[in-house]
XYZ file of C-alpha atoms in Angstrom:
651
model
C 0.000 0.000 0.000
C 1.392 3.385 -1.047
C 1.536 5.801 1.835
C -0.383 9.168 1.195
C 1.906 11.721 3.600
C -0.629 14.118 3.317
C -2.952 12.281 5.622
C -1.036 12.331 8.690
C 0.307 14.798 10.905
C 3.665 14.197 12.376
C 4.583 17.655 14.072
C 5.473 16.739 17.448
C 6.181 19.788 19.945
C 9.152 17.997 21.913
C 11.156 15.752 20.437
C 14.043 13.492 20.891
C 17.267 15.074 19.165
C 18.372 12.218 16.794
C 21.148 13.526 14.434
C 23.662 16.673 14.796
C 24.040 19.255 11.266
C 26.859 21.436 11.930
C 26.989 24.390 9.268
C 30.358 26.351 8.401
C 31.168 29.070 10.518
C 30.361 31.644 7.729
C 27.279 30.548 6.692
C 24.623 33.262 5.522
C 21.639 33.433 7.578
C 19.195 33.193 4.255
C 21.049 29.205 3.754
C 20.397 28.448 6.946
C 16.954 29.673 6.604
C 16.029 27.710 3.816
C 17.575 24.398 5.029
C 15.877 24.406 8.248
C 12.224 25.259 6.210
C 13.258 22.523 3.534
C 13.828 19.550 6.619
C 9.792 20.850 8.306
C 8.372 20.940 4.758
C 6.176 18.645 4.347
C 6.901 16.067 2.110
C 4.042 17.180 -0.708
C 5.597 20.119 -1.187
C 9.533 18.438 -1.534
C 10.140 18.027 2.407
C 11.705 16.267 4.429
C 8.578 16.473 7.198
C 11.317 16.012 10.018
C 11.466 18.462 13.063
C 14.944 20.609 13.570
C 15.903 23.431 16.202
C 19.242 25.196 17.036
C 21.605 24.038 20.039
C 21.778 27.503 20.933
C 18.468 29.722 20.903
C 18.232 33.035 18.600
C 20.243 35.870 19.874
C 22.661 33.765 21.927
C 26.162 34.040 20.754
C 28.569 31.027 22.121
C 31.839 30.519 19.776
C 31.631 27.369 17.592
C 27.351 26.785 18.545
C 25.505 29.001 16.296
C 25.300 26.786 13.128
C 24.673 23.797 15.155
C 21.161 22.042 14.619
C 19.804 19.226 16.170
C 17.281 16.897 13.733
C 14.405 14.361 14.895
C 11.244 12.801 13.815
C 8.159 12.337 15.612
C 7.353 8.358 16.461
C 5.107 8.662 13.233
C 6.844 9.982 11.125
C 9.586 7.142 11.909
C 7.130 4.288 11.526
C 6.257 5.760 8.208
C 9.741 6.467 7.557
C 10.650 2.614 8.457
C 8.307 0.972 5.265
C 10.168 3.934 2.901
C 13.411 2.548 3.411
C 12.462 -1.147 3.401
C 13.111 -1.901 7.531
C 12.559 -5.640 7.834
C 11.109 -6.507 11.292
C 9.654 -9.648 13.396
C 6.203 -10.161 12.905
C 4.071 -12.346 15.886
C 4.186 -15.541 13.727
C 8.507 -15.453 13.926
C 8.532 -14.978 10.296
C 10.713 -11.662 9.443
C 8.335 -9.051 7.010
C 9.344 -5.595 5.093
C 7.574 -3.390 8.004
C 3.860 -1.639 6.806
C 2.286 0.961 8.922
C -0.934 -0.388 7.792
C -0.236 -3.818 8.889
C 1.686 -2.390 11.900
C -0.046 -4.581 14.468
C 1.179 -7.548 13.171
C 4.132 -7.067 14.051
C 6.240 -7.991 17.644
C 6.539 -5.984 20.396
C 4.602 -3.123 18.281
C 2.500 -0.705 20.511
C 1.371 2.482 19.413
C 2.826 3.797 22.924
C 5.734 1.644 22.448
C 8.804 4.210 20.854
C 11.061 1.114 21.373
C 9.963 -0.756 18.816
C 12.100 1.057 16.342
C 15.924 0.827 18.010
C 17.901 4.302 17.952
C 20.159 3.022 14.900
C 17.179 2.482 13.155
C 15.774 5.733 13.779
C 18.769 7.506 12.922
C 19.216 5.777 9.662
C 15.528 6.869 8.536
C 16.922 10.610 9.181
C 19.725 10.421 7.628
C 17.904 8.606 4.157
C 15.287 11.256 4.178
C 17.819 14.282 4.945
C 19.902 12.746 1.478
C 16.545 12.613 -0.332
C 15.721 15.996 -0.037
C 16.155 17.124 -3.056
C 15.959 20.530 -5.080
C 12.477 20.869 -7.356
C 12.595 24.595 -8.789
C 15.731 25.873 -7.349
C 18.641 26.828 -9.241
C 21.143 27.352 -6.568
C 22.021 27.312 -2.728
C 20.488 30.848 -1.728
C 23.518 32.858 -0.709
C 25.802 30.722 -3.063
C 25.850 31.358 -6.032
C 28.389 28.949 -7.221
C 26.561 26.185 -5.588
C 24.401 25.077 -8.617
C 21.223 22.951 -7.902
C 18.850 21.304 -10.483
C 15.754 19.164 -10.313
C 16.227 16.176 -8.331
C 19.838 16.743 -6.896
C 20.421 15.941 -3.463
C 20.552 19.093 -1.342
C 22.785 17.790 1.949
C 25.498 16.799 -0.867
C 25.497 19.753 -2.713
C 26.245 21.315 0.676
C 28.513 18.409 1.669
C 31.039 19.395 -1.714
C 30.589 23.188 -1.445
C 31.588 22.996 2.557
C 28.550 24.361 3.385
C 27.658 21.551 5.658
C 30.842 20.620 8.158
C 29.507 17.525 9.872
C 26.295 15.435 10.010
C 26.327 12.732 12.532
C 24.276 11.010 14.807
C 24.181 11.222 18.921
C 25.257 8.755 21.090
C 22.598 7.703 23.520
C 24.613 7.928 26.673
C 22.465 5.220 29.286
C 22.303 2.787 26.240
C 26.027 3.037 25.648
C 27.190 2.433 29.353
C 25.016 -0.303 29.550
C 26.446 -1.566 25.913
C 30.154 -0.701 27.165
C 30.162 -2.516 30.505
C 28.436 -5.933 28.815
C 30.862 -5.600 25.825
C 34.104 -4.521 27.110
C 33.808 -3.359 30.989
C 34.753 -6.815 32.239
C 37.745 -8.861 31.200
C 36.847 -12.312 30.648
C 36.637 -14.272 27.578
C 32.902 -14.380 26.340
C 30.788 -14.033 23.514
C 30.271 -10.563 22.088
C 26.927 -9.059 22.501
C 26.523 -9.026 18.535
C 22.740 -8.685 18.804
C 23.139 -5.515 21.006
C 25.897 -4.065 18.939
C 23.407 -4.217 16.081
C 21.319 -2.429 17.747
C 23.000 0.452 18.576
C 25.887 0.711 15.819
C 23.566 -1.243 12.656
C 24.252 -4.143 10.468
C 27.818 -2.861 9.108
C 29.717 -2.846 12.123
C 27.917 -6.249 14.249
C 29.078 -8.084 11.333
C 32.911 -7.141 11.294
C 32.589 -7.835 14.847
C 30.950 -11.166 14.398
C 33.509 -12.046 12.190
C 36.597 -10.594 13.897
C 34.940 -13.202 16.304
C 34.598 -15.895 14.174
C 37.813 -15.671 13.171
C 39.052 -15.678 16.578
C 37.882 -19.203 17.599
C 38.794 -20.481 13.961
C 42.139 -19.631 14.690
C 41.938 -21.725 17.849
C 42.836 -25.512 15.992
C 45.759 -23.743 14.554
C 46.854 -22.159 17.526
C 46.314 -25.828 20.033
C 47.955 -27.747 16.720
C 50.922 -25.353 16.667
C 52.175 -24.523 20.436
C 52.966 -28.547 20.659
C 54.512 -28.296 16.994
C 56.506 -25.228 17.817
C 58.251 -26.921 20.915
C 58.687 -30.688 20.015
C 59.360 -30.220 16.096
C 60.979 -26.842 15.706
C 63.949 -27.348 13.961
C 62.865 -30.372 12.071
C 60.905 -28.854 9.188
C 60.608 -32.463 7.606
C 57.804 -32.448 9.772
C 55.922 -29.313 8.406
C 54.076 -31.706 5.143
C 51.608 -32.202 8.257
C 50.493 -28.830 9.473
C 50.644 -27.499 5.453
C 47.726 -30.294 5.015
C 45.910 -29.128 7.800
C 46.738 -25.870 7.256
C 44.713 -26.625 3.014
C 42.029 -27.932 5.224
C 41.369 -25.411 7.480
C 41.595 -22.281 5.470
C 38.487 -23.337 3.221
C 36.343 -24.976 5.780
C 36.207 -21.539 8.331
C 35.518 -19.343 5.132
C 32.333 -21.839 3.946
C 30.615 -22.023 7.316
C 31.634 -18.475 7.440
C 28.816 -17.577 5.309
C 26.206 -19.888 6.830
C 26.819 -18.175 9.783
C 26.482 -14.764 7.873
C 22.903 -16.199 6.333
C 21.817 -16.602 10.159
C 22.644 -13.375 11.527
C 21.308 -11.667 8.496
C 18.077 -13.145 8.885
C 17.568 -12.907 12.453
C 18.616 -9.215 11.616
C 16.230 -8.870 8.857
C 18.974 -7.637 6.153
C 18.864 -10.899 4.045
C 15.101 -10.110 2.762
C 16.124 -5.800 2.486
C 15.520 -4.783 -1.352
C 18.795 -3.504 -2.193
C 18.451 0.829 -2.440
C 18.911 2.850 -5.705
C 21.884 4.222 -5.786
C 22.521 8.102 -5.816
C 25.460 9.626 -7.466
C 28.415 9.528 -4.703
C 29.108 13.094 -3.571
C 32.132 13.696 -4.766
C 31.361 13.242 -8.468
C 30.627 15.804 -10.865
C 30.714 16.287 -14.219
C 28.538 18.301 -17.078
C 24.834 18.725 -16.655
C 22.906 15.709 -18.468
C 20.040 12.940 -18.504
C 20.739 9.731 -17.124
C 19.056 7.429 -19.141
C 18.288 5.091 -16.893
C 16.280 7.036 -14.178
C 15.369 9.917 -16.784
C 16.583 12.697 -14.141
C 19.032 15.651 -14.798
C 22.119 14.881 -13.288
C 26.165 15.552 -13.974
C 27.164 12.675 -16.714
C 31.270 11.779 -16.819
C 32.843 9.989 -19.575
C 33.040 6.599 -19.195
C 36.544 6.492 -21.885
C 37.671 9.454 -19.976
C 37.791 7.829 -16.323
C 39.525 4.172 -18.152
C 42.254 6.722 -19.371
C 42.822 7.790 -15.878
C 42.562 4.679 -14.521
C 44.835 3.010 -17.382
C 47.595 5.846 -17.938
C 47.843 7.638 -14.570
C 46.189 4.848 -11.682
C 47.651 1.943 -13.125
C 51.211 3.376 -13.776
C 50.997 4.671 -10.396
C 50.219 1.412 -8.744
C 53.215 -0.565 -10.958
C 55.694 2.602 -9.597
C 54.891 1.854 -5.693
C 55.156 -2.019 -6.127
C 58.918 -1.067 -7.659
C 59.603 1.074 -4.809
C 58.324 -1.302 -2.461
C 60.389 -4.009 -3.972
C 63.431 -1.541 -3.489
C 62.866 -1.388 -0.310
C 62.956 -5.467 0.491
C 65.972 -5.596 -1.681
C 67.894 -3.209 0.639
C 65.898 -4.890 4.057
C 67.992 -8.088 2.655
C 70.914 -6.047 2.016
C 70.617 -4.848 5.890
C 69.712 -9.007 6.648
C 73.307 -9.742 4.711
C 75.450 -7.254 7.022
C 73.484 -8.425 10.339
C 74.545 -11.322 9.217
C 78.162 -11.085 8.128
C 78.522 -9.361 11.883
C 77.273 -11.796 14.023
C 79.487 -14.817 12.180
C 82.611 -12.489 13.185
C 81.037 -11.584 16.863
C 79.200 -14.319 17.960
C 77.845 -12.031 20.858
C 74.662 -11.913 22.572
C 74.744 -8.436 20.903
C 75.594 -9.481 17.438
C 72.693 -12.253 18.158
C 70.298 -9.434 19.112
C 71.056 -7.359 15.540
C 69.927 -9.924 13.881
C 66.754 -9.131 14.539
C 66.806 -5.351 14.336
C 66.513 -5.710 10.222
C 63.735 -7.183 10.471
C 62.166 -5.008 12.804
C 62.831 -1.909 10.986
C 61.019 -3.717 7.794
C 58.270 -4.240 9.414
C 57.864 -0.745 10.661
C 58.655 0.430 7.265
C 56.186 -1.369 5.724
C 53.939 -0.307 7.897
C 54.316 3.243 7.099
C 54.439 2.486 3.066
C 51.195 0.480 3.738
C 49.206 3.976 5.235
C 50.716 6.803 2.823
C 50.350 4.506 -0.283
C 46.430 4.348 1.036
C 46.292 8.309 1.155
C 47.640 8.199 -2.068
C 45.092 5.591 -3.399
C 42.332 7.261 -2.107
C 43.369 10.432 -3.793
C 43.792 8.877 -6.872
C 40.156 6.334 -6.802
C 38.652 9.690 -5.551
C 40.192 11.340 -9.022
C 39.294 8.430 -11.122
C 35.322 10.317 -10.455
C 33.556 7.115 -9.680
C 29.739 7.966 -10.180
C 28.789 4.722 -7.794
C 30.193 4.497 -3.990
C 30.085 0.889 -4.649
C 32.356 1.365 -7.676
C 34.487 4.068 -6.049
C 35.033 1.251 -2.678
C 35.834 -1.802 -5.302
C 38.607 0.369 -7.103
C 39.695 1.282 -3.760
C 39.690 -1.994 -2.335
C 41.576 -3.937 -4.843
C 44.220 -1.059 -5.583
C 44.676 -1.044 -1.653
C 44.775 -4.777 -1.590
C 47.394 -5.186 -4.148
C 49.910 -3.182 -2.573
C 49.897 -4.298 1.107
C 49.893 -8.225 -0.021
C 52.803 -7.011 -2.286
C 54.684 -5.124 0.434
C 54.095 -7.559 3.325
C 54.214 -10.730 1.309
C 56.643 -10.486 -1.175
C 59.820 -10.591 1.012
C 58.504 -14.028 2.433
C 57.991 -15.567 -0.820
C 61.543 -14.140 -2.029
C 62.766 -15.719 1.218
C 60.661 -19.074 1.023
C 61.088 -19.523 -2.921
C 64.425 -17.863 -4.428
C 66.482 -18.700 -1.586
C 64.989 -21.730 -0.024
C 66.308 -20.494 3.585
C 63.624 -21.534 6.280
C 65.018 -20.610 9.070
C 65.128 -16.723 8.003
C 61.942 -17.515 6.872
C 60.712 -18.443 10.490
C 62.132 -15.302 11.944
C 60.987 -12.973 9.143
C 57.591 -14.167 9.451
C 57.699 -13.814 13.336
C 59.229 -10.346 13.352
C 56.488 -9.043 10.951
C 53.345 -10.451 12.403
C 54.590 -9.404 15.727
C 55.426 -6.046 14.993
C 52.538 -5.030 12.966
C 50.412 -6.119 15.454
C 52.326 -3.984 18.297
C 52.475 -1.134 16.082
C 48.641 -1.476 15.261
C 47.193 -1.277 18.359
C 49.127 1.499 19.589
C 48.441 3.552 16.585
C 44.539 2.413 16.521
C 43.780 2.451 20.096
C 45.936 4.024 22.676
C 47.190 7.201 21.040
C 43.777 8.381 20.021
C 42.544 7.137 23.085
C 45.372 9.088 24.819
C 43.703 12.221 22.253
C 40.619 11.918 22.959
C 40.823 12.229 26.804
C 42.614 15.538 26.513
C 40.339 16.828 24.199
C 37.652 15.761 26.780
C 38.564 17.875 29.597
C 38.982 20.762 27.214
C 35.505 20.992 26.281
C 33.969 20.411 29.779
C 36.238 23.026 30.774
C 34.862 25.649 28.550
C 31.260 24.227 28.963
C 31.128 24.562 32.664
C 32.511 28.100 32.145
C 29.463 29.630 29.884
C 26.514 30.938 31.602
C 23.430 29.580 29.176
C 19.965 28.937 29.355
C 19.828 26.063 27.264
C 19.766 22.225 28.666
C 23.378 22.333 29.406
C 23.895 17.921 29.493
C 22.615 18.102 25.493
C 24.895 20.672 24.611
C 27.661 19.647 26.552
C 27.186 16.044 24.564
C 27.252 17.787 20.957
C 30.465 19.826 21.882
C 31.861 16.343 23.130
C 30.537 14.036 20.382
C 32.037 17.014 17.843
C 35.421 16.976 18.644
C 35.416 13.649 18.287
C 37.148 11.685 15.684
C 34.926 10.696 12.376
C 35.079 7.327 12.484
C 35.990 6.083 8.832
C 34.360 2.851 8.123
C 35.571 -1.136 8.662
C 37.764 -0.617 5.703
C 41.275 -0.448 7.723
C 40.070 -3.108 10.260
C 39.118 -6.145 7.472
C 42.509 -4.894 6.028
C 44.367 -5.922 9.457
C 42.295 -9.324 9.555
C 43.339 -10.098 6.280
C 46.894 -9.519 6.013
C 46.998 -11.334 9.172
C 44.788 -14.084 7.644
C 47.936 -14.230 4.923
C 50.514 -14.216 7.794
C 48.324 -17.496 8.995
C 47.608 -19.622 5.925
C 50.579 -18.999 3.961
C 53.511 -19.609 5.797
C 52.072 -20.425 9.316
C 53.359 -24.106 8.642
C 57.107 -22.965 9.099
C 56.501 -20.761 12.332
C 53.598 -22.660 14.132
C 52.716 -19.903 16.516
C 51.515 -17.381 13.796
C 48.007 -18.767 14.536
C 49.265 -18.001 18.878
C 49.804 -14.615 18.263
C 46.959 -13.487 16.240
C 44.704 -15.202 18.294
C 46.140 -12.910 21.156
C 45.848 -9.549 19.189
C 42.273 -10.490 18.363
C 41.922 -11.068 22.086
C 42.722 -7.783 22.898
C 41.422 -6.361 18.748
C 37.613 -6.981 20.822
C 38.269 -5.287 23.523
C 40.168 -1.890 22.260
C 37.909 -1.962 19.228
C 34.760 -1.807 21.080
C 36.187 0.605 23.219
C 37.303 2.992 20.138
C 33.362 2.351 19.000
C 32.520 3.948 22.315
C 34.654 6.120 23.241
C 36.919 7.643 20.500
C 34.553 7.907 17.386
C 31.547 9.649 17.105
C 28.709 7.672 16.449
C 28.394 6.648 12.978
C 25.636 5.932 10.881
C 23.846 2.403 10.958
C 24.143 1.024 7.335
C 22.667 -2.281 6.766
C 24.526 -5.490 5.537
C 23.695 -9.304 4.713
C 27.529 -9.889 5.174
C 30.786 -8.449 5.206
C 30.719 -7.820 1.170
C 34.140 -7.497 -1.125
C 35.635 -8.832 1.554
C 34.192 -12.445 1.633
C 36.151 -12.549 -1.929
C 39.446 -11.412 -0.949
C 39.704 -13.911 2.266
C 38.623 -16.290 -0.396
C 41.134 -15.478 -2.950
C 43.847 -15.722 -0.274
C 42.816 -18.962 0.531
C 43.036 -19.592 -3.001
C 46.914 -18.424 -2.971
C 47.110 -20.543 0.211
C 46.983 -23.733 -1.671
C 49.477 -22.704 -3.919
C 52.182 -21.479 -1.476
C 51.576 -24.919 1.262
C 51.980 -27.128 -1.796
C 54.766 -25.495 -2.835
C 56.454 -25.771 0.719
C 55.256 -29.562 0.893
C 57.122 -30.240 -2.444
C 60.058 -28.785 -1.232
C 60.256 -30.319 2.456
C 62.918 -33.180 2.096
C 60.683 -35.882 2.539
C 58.741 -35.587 -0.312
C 62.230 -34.659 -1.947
C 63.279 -38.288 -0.778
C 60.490 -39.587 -2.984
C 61.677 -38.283 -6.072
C 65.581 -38.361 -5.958
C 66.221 -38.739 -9.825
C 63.826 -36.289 -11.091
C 62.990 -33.081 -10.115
C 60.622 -32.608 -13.303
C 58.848 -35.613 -12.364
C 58.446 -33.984 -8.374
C 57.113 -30.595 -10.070
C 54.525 -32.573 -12.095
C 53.343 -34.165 -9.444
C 53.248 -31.027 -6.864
C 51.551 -29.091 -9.816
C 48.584 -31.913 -10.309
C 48.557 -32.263 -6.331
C 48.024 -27.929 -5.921
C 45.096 -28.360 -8.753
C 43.270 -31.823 -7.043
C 43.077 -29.594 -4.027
C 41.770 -26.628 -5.344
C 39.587 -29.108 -7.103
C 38.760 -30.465 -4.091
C 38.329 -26.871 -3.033
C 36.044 -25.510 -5.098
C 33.873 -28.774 -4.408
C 33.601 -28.311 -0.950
C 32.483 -24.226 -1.812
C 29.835 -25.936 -3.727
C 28.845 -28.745 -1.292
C 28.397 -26.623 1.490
C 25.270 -24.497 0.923
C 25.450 -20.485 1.797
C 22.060 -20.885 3.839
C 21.362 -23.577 5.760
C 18.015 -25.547 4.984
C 15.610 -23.658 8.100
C 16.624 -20.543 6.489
C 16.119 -21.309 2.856
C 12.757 -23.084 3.620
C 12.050 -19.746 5.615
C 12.949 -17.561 2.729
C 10.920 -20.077 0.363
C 7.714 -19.880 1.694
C 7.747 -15.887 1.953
C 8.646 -15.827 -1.613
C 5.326 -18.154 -2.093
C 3.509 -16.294 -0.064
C 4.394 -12.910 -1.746
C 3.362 -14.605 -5.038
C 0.348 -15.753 -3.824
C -0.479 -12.149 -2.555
C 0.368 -10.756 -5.644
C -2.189 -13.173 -7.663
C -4.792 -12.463 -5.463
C -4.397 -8.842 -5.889
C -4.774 -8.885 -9.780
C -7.448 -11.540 -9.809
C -9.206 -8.387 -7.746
C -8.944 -5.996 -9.974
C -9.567 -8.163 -13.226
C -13.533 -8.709 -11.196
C -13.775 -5.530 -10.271
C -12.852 -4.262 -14.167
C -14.869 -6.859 -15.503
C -18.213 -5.285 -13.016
C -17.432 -2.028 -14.228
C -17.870 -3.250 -17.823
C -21.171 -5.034 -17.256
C -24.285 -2.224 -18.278
């Protein structure tokens, strides 16, 4: 049923502020004017129908407050907000159903008393898709800016986004909810299962699933951690004995990836972002181009070359990408350079000291890739960002896979130099060590206590200056905003999924020659839970909820370096001296028959992907009779109108 807005009323005196718009200092007073009037409009006349007021009343004057707003909805216009975007919710009968106001009651826990029923995350994603929908009908430009050119149907909060017009636009945190969240999730230290179901509720789908799977990942590690502290101690210089833990190592890599994604299936569903219709998508807001029709939705919108943006990509991306892959492998050539005079020292030393250096090149490689790893990302950003992507789906794949070529080059390649060209395992071993280790060290100090560390002082700044102005308004509100403000914008899972897979390569590549790979990760994503959930809580401001059925492009590149896995453990297998032993007259023969082993697996592989069904059978049987049931609907529906058309013909 199509909703008619113009039959309800959702003004709503006092309201609950929802989401934070923070204007530029200099904005003219006729913008802000007509943004405020465009958010009450009602959504007839091109509206957003949502309720706004200043932090700081007309007249007052507080540095830094007067072009903050806050934004909420009554509980109506949420509900009717909720079937817009497609919310999928419980119904009484435990079946999950795209929420209807008409059919409303139908659903669990609804009341129309009840403002629970719709969770804060939910709330403040309905805001934030109706503040990006407003969109311009007859106006030309941003009164007071000239230069900011508007045209039918362009989204107003992104023309103001690019023109700096708008400065932030961010949701509050919901400070009872949050302590209650923080002291369940990471107030007491003791190994337990994450609150994932809470998390959703307050963050959205997005961020409950990298925590699920940062989870997940956790207790997959486990086998490989109990298989390898035994191997580490009682078979550590006998690599003959490595074949074994390589198999396992084939075994396990595939298996945690395909029930993975049954897992995925559940929590989607019990979620209700399996059934969500995927959303439209709008032109990201940082592309532009000239003036045209897109022929797909028939509106006016900027149009950019297609051929133009696959000449950047192709003469100035690509180029670019080849360049820092030289320069990283110029740096691993002089890291073994550095290995070869640590080296040459400690053979004419033989000192505890000259025992310690060898360790020190190793150490500063790892820190240096480090550091490659986050400027080549500014720079990759810059250049996806130049590229003009018109999608944010496009713009994120381009970004992904430009990101994820370097950092497997830069952290990879010296291991496979070291395992491959010079066949030396025992550098290997400490190489391997020294990275993972490092990294690991380095990324949780840079990631959790220095802005941490930031984020405190910053904290007693503003309280300081809040309890020193004498205001009227409801001082624990504005207090919050100034806080939640200053905070830092949290950036997406983008960096995290990037630490969980390079350490995933760490694990299933070489983890066979330095058994407690799978020890130490499973340690940092100990302690990953813990100062994660506290950066969610403390650090960042809130971010939006965006929904998910899984964790996306991300699913592919675990998969592809289990893929690479196979490769690199058969190649080790081949080379340990026992299957060497096998095969003492011919090497071609031994290369044959490691080459037809690496594709059986991935064979075997690929089966297994296919065996092992995405869904499991409660859910697909679930998802099969709502499909039947929409049909049925749907017949029903026509068969009504054909009799009623069919009376109207009769004389």
């Amino acid at each position: 049923m199509k909703i008619s807005w113009s039959a309800y009323d959702t003004f709503e005196a006092n309201f609950k502020p929802l989401v934070v718009i923070e204007l530029a200092e200099n904005t003219r007073d006729e913008t802000k004017e007509w943004l405020t009037q465009k958010i009450v409009e009602k959504k007839k006349n091109g509206g957003a129908q949502l309720l706004i007021k200043p932090l700081v009343e007309d007249g007052k004057k507080i540095d830094g407050n007067q072009n903050i707003y806050l934004v909420g909805a009554s509980h109506l216009r949420l509900l009717l907000g909720a079937e817009t975007v497609g919310l999928v919710k419980e119904c009484n009968d435990h079946t999950m159903r795209a929420f209807t106001y008409s059919s409303r009651k139908t659903f669990k826990n609804f009341a129309e008393d009840n403002h629970d029923f719709l969770t804060m995350a939910e709330c403040q994603y309905i805001i934030k898709h109706e503040l990006e929908n407003l969109r311009a009908k007859d106006e030309k430009m941003i009164p007071g800016y000239p230069q900011a050119k508007l045209y039918p149907g362009k989204s107003i909060m992104r023309r103001l986004l690019t023109n700096g017009i708008l400065v932030h636009m961010f949701p509050l945190h919901e400070t009872e909810e949050l302590k209650k969240l923080g002291h369940t999730w990471y107030g007491q230290l003791k190994i337990r299962y994450q609150p994932l179901d809470e998390i959703r509720s307050y963050f959205g789908e997005t961020i409950s699933f990298y925590f699920a799977f940062l989870e997940y990942f956790t207790f997959a590690l486990v086998p490989m951690a109990v298989i390898g502290i035994p191997y580490y101690f009682f078979a550590w210089e006998d690599y003959d004995k490595y074949v074994i833990f390589a198999t396992f190592n084939l075994l396990w890599s595939t298996v945690i990836l395909e029930v993975w994604k049954r897992c995925c299936a559940v929590m989607a569903y019990r979620w209700g972002t399996l059934l969500m219709k995927r959303q439209f998508e709008e032109p990201r807001p940082g592309f532009h181009g000239v003036l045209g029709i897109n022929p797909m939705t028939g509106r006016e919108e900027p149009v950019y070359s297609s051929f133009k943006r696959q000449l950047r990509i192709y003469l100035v991306s690509l180029p670019f990408v080849c360049l820092c892959l030289y320069i990283a492998l110029y740096v691993m050539m002089i890291y073994f350079d550095l290995e070869y005079q640590a080296y040459l020292y400690h053979e004419a030393n033989q000192s505890d000291l000259s025992n310690l250096l060898l360790y020190v090149p190793s150490i500063i490689y790892a820190v240096v890739i480090e550091v490659l790893n986050r400027i080549y990302q500014y720079a990759a950003e810059f250049l996806t960002s130049w590229e003009n992507h018109r999608l944010e789906s496009s713009y994120q794949n381009h970004l992904v896979l430009k990101v994820l070529v370097f950092n497997f080059f830069n952290c990879f390649a010296s291991l496979f130099y070291i395992a491959f060209v010079l066949f030396d395992m025992k550098l290997l071993r400490q190489s391997l060590a020294t990275l993972l280790i490092t990294s690991q060290i380095l990324n949780q100090c840079v990631e959790a206590i220095l802005p941490y560390c930031l984020q405190k002082r910053r904290n007693k700044r503003v309280k300081k200056r809040v309890k020193s102005l004498e205001i009227d308004t409801d001082l624990s509100v504005f207090e919050q905003v100034n806080l939640e403000k200053e905070m830092d914008t949290y950036l997406g899972t983008f960096d995290d999924y990037l630490e969980l897979f390079l350490q995933f390569g760490y694990v299933s590549l070489f983890s066979c020659v330095y058994p407690l790979a799978a020890v130490f990760a499973v340690l940092n994503n100990v302690t990953e839970m813990y100062s994660d959930a506290l950066k969610m809580c403390s650090i960042f401001k809130r971010p939006f909820s965006e929904p998910a059925a899984n964790i996306g492009v991300w699913q592919l590149a675990f998969e592809t370096m289990s893929v690479i896995s196979v490769v690199t453990n058969c190649v080790l297998i081949g080379m340990s001296p026992q299957v060497n032993a096998l095969f003492p007259d011919s090497k071609t023969e031994l290369i044959l028959i490691v080459v037809l082993a690496e594709h059986l697996i991935l064979a075997i592989k690929f089966l297994m992907a296919f065996a092992i069904p995405d869904k499991p059978q409660d859910i697909r049987i679930k998802l099969g009779r709502l499909e039947f049931e929409s049909l049925e609907a749907l017949k029903q529906q026509q068969m009504k109108l054909a009799t009623e058309s069919l009376k109207e013909e009769k004389p």
